[in-house]
mmCIF file of C-alpha atoms in Angstrom:
data_model
loop_
_atom_site.group_PDB
_atom_site.id
_atom_site.type_symbol
_atom_site.label_atom_id
_atom_site.label_comp_id
_atom_site.label_asym_id
_atom_site.label_seq_id
_atom_site.Cartn_x
_atom_site.Cartn_y
_atom_site.Cartn_z
ATOM 1 C CA MET A 20 -42.211 5.963 6.653
ATOM 2 C CA ASP A 21 -38.721 5.080 7.762
ATOM 3 C CA LEU A 22 -36.077 7.780 7.587
ATOM 4 C CA ILE A 23 -33.660 6.910 4.778
ATOM 5 C CA GLN A 24 -30.037 6.255 5.685
ATOM 6 C CA SER A 25 -28.585 9.495 4.293
ATOM 7 C CA PHE A 26 -31.000 11.520 6.433
ATOM 8 C CA SER A 27 -29.886 9.738 9.611
ATOM 9 C CA VAL A 28 -26.488 11.453 9.481
ATOM 10 C CA ASP A 29 -26.227 14.610 11.574
ATOM 11 C CA HIS A 30 -25.724 17.201 8.840
ATOM 12 C CA ARG A 31 -24.771 19.828 11.412
ATOM 13 C CA LEU A 32 -21.525 17.915 11.968
ATOM 14 C CA ILE A 33 -20.555 16.857 8.421
ATOM 15 C CA VAL A 34 -17.270 18.208 7.100
ATOM 16 C CA PRO A 35 -16.023 17.982 3.521
ATOM 17 C CA GLY A 36 -14.768 14.497 2.762
ATOM 18 C CA ILE A 37 -15.402 11.079 1.264
ATOM 19 C CA PHE A 38 -17.997 9.045 3.155
ATOM 20 C CA LEU A 39 -19.532 5.626 2.726
ATOM 21 C CA SER A 40 -23.238 6.371 2.429
ATOM 22 C CA ARG A 41 -24.668 2.884 1.905
ATOM 23 C CA MET A 42 -23.973 -0.612 0.637
ATOM 24 C CA ASP A 43 -26.542 -2.634 -1.248
ATOM 25 C CA ASN A 44 -26.719 -6.115 -2.692
ATOM 26 C CA VAL A 45 -28.233 -6.149 -6.152
ATOM 27 C CA GLY A 46 -28.702 -8.995 -8.609
ATOM 28 C CA THR A 47 -25.134 -8.732 -9.893
ATOM 29 C CA GLY A 48 -23.400 -8.247 -6.531
ATOM 30 C CA GLU A 49 -22.553 -5.494 -4.103
ATOM 31 C CA VAL A 50 -22.929 -1.793 -4.929
ATOM 32 C CA THR A 51 -21.576 1.016 -2.754
ATOM 33 C CA THR A 52 -22.761 4.626 -2.637
ATOM 34 C CA TYR A 53 -20.254 7.262 -1.537
ATOM 35 C CA ASP A 54 -20.997 10.805 -0.381
ATOM 36 C CA ILE A 55 -18.355 13.117 -1.853
ATOM 37 C CA ARG A 56 -18.999 16.206 0.263
ATOM 38 C CA LEU A 57 -17.393 19.473 -0.861
ATOM 39 C CA LYS A 58 -19.192 21.872 1.493
ATOM 40 C CA ARG A 59 -20.322 21.866 5.121
ATOM 41 C CA PRO A 60 -24.123 21.550 5.006
ATOM 42 C CA ASN A 61 -26.056 24.518 6.358
ATOM 43 C CA ARG A 62 -22.823 26.388 7.216
ATOM 44 C CA GLU A 63 -21.160 27.190 3.907
ATOM 45 C CA PRO A 64 -22.582 28.567 0.685
ATOM 46 C CA VAL A 65 -23.572 25.775 -1.669
ATOM 47 C CA ILE A 66 -21.814 25.127 -4.961
ATOM 48 C CA ASP A 67 -22.923 27.390 -7.804
ATOM 49 C CA VAL A 68 -25.445 25.516 -9.951
ATOM 50 C CA ALA A 69 -23.660 26.084 -13.278
ATOM 51 C CA ALA A 70 -20.312 25.055 -11.735
ATOM 52 C CA MET A 71 -21.951 21.980 -10.185
ATOM 53 C CA HIS A 72 -23.317 21.028 -13.591
ATOM 54 C CA SER A 73 -19.865 21.415 -15.169
ATOM 55 C CA LEU A 74 -18.237 19.373 -12.392
ATOM 56 C CA GLU A 75 -20.819 16.662 -13.001
ATOM 57 C CA HIS A 76 -19.971 16.481 -16.721
ATOM 58 C CA ILE A 77 -16.181 16.676 -16.347
ATOM 59 C CA ILE A 78 -15.830 14.230 -13.463
ATOM 60 C CA ALA A 79 -18.367 11.747 -14.862
ATOM 61 C CA THR A 80 -16.362 11.737 -18.091
ATOM 62 C CA PHE A 81 -13.094 11.305 -16.177
ATOM 63 C CA LEU A 82 -14.446 8.419 -14.071
ATOM 64 C CA ARG A 83 -15.973 6.584 -17.027
ATOM 65 C CA ASN A 84 -12.685 6.813 -18.910
ATOM 66 C CA ASP A 85 -10.292 5.883 -16.098
ATOM 67 C CA PRO A 86 -8.733 2.565 -17.206
ATOM 68 C CA ASP A 87 -8.669 1.089 -13.693
ATOM 69 C CA TRP A 88 -12.138 2.169 -12.568
ATOM 70 C CA LYS A 89 -14.396 2.672 -15.597
ATOM 71 C CA ASP A 90 -15.957 -0.789 -15.402
ATOM 72 C CA ASP A 91 -16.929 -0.239 -11.762
ATOM 73 C CA VAL A 92 -18.512 3.212 -12.113
ATOM 74 C CA ILE A 93 -22.297 3.110 -12.031
ATOM 75 C CA TYR A 94 -23.178 6.736 -11.293
ATOM 76 C CA TRP A 95 -21.703 10.161 -10.579
ATOM 77 C CA GLY A 96 -24.154 12.979 -9.887
ATOM 78 C CA PRO A 97 -24.907 16.012 -7.748
ATOM 79 C CA MET A 98 -26.734 16.079 -4.446
ATOM 80 C CA GLY A 99 -29.934 18.079 -4.493
ATOM 81 C CA CYS A 100 -28.617 20.242 -1.643
ATOM 82 C CA LEU A 101 -25.656 21.292 -3.846
ATOM 83 C CA THR A 102 -23.048 20.487 -1.184
ATOM 84 C CA GLY A 103 -21.529 17.481 -2.943
ATOM 85 C CA PHE A 104 -21.918 14.482 -5.207
ATOM 86 C CA TYR A 105 -22.853 10.816 -5.040
ATOM 87 C CA LEU A 106 -20.519 8.231 -6.512
ATOM 88 C CA ILE A 107 -21.884 4.710 -6.933
ATOM 89 C CA LEU A 108 -19.395 1.918 -7.610
ATOM 90 C CA LYS A 109 -19.667 -1.824 -8.083
ATOM 91 C CA GLY A 110 -18.151 -3.761 -5.209
ATOM 92 C CA SER A 111 -17.198 -2.818 -1.700
ATOM 93 C CA ARG A 112 -14.284 -0.520 -0.917
ATOM 94 C CA SER A 113 -13.494 1.610 2.082
ATOM 95 C CA THR A 114 -13.423 5.370 1.666
ATOM 96 C CA PRO A 115 -9.606 5.539 1.947
ATOM 97 C CA GLU A 116 -9.443 3.010 -0.913
ATOM 98 C CA ILE A 117 -11.189 5.423 -3.277
ATOM 99 C CA PHE A 118 -9.341 8.515 -2.006
ATOM 100 C CA ASP A 119 -6.818 8.526 -4.862
ATOM 101 C CA LEU A 120 -9.534 8.141 -7.500
ATOM 102 C CA VAL A 121 -11.551 11.044 -6.100
ATOM 103 C CA LEU A 122 -8.473 13.243 -5.717
ATOM 104 C CA ARG A 123 -7.346 12.530 -9.288
ATOM 105 C CA ALA A 124 -10.851 13.255 -10.598
ATOM 106 C CA PHE A 125 -10.969 16.669 -8.964
ATOM 107 C CA LYS A 126 -7.416 17.487 -10.053
ATOM 108 C CA ALA A 127 -8.322 16.538 -13.627
ATOM 109 C CA VAL A 128 -10.893 19.336 -13.702
ATOM 110 C CA ASN A 129 -8.020 21.830 -13.814
ATOM 111 C CA ASP A 130 -6.805 20.292 -17.089
ATOM 112 C CA ALA A 131 -10.203 20.564 -18.802
ATOM 113 C CA GLN A 132 -10.207 22.966 -21.733
ATOM 114 C CA GLU A 133 -13.948 22.594 -22.179
ATOM 115 C CA VAL A 134 -16.895 20.877 -20.530
ATOM 116 C CA PRO A 135 -17.688 17.620 -22.358
ATOM 117 C CA GLY A 136 -21.210 16.937 -23.558
ATOM 118 C CA THR A 137 -22.459 20.521 -23.704
ATOM 119 C CA ALA A 138 -24.131 20.500 -27.108
ATOM 120 C CA PRO A 139 -27.943 20.776 -27.149
ATOM 121 C CA GLU A 140 -28.241 17.157 -28.290
ATOM 122 C CA ASN A 141 -26.057 15.936 -25.375
ATOM 123 C CA CYS A 142 -27.286 17.946 -22.381
ATOM 124 C CA GLY A 143 -30.639 18.915 -20.907
ATOM 125 C CA HIS A 144 -29.477 22.434 -20.057
ATOM 126 C CA TYR A 145 -26.430 22.912 -22.262
ATOM 127 C CA LEU A 146 -26.112 26.656 -21.604
ATOM 128 C CA MET A 147 -25.891 26.236 -17.814
ATOM 129 C CA HIS A 148 -22.163 25.591 -17.349
ATOM 130 C CA ASN A 149 -19.300 27.487 -15.750
ATOM 131 C CA LEU A 150 -15.887 25.928 -16.363
ATOM 132 C CA GLY A 151 -13.964 28.656 -14.513
ATOM 133 C CA MET A 152 -15.958 28.223 -11.308
ATOM 134 C CA ALA A 153 -15.861 24.427 -11.664
ATOM 135 C CA LYS A 154 -12.078 24.632 -11.719
ATOM 136 C CA TRP A 155 -12.108 26.851 -8.632
ATOM 137 C CA TYR A 156 -14.323 24.463 -6.608
ATOM 138 C CA ALA A 157 -12.347 21.428 -7.788
ATOM 139 C CA ALA A 158 -9.007 22.983 -6.815
ATOM 140 C CA GLU A 159 -10.390 24.022 -3.427
ATOM 141 C CA PHE A 160 -11.602 20.477 -2.715
ATOM 142 C CA ALA A 161 -8.426 18.787 -4.007
ATOM 143 C CA GLU A 162 -6.283 21.026 -1.775
ATOM 144 C CA TYR A 163 -8.542 20.232 1.183
ATOM 145 C CA LEU A 164 -8.306 16.480 0.550
ATOM 146 C CA GLU A 165 -4.514 16.604 0.294
ATOM 147 C CA ALA A 166 -4.215 18.668 3.478
ATOM 148 C CA ASN A 167 -6.521 16.295 5.395
ATOM 149 C CA ALA A 168 -5.554 12.908 3.926
ATOM 150 C CA GLY A 169 -4.444 11.635 7.341
ATOM 151 C CA ASN A 170 -7.533 12.911 9.162
ATOM 152 C CA SER A 171 -10.093 10.161 9.777
ATOM 153 C CA GLU A 172 -12.815 12.822 10.130
ATOM 154 C CA ILE A 173 -12.959 13.151 6.317
ATOM 155 C CA PHE A 174 -13.765 9.433 5.970
ATOM 156 C CA GLU A 175 -16.283 8.814 8.755
ATOM 157 C CA TYR A 176 -19.787 10.238 8.999
ATOM 158 C CA PRO A 177 -20.588 11.948 12.274
ATOM 159 C CA ARG A 178 -23.525 10.152 13.827
ATOM 160 C CA THR A 179 -25.766 10.956 16.713
ATOM 161 C CA GLU A 180 -27.607 8.388 18.718
ATOM 162 C CA ARG A 181 -31.357 8.507 18.136
ATOM 163 C CA LEU A 182 -33.080 7.526 21.343
ATOM 164 C CA VAL A 183 -36.498 5.921 20.867
ATOM 165 C CA THR A 184 -39.047 5.634 23.661
ATOM 166 C CA LYS A 185 -41.235 2.592 24.202
ATOM 167 C CA ASP A 186 -44.080 4.331 22.374
ATOM 168 C CA GLY A 187 -41.886 5.049 19.340
ATOM 169 C CA GLN A 188 -41.057 8.721 19.843
ATOM 170 C CA ARG A 189 -37.605 9.729 18.573
ATOM 171 C CA PHE A 190 -35.317 12.277 20.141
ATOM 172 C CA PHE A 191 -33.112 14.112 17.676
ATOM 173 C CA ASP A 192 -30.895 16.173 19.940
ATOM 174 C CA SER A 193 -27.212 15.388 20.028
#
């Protein structure tokens, strides 16, 4: 099987940031997947599961209610590795073009008085939330984004060249 695109990025070199993961053409037009990375993979502790769940609920609600973006939001959800989130939007925008949206979303977490959608009829694990920790992670990431807004490293995936021999063997050293 072919290695999927998100696994071709050298995770040893990823820093927190907003990255363009992939662009796809679907029946209704172009769709773009963004990697919203809060933690350095394999180097920092991952995001607490209950806080991650709360961030998912709060930010998904924020994005789907933002008057300028709500019609373009397809998906907001956590990465299985618990180092960040995926944001899928209709259309094609560069990562700096969505910077303000992402920053505002994470800043909005601080204003949340409760986590939306946490009743048993609304959530698959309604007791697994931590608003206080969600606010802490959101503030940490928002401060990082503001401090690094002019740094292209937070918008561009680090990539390593994968050399392939004539017989199809791949070398994965960088």
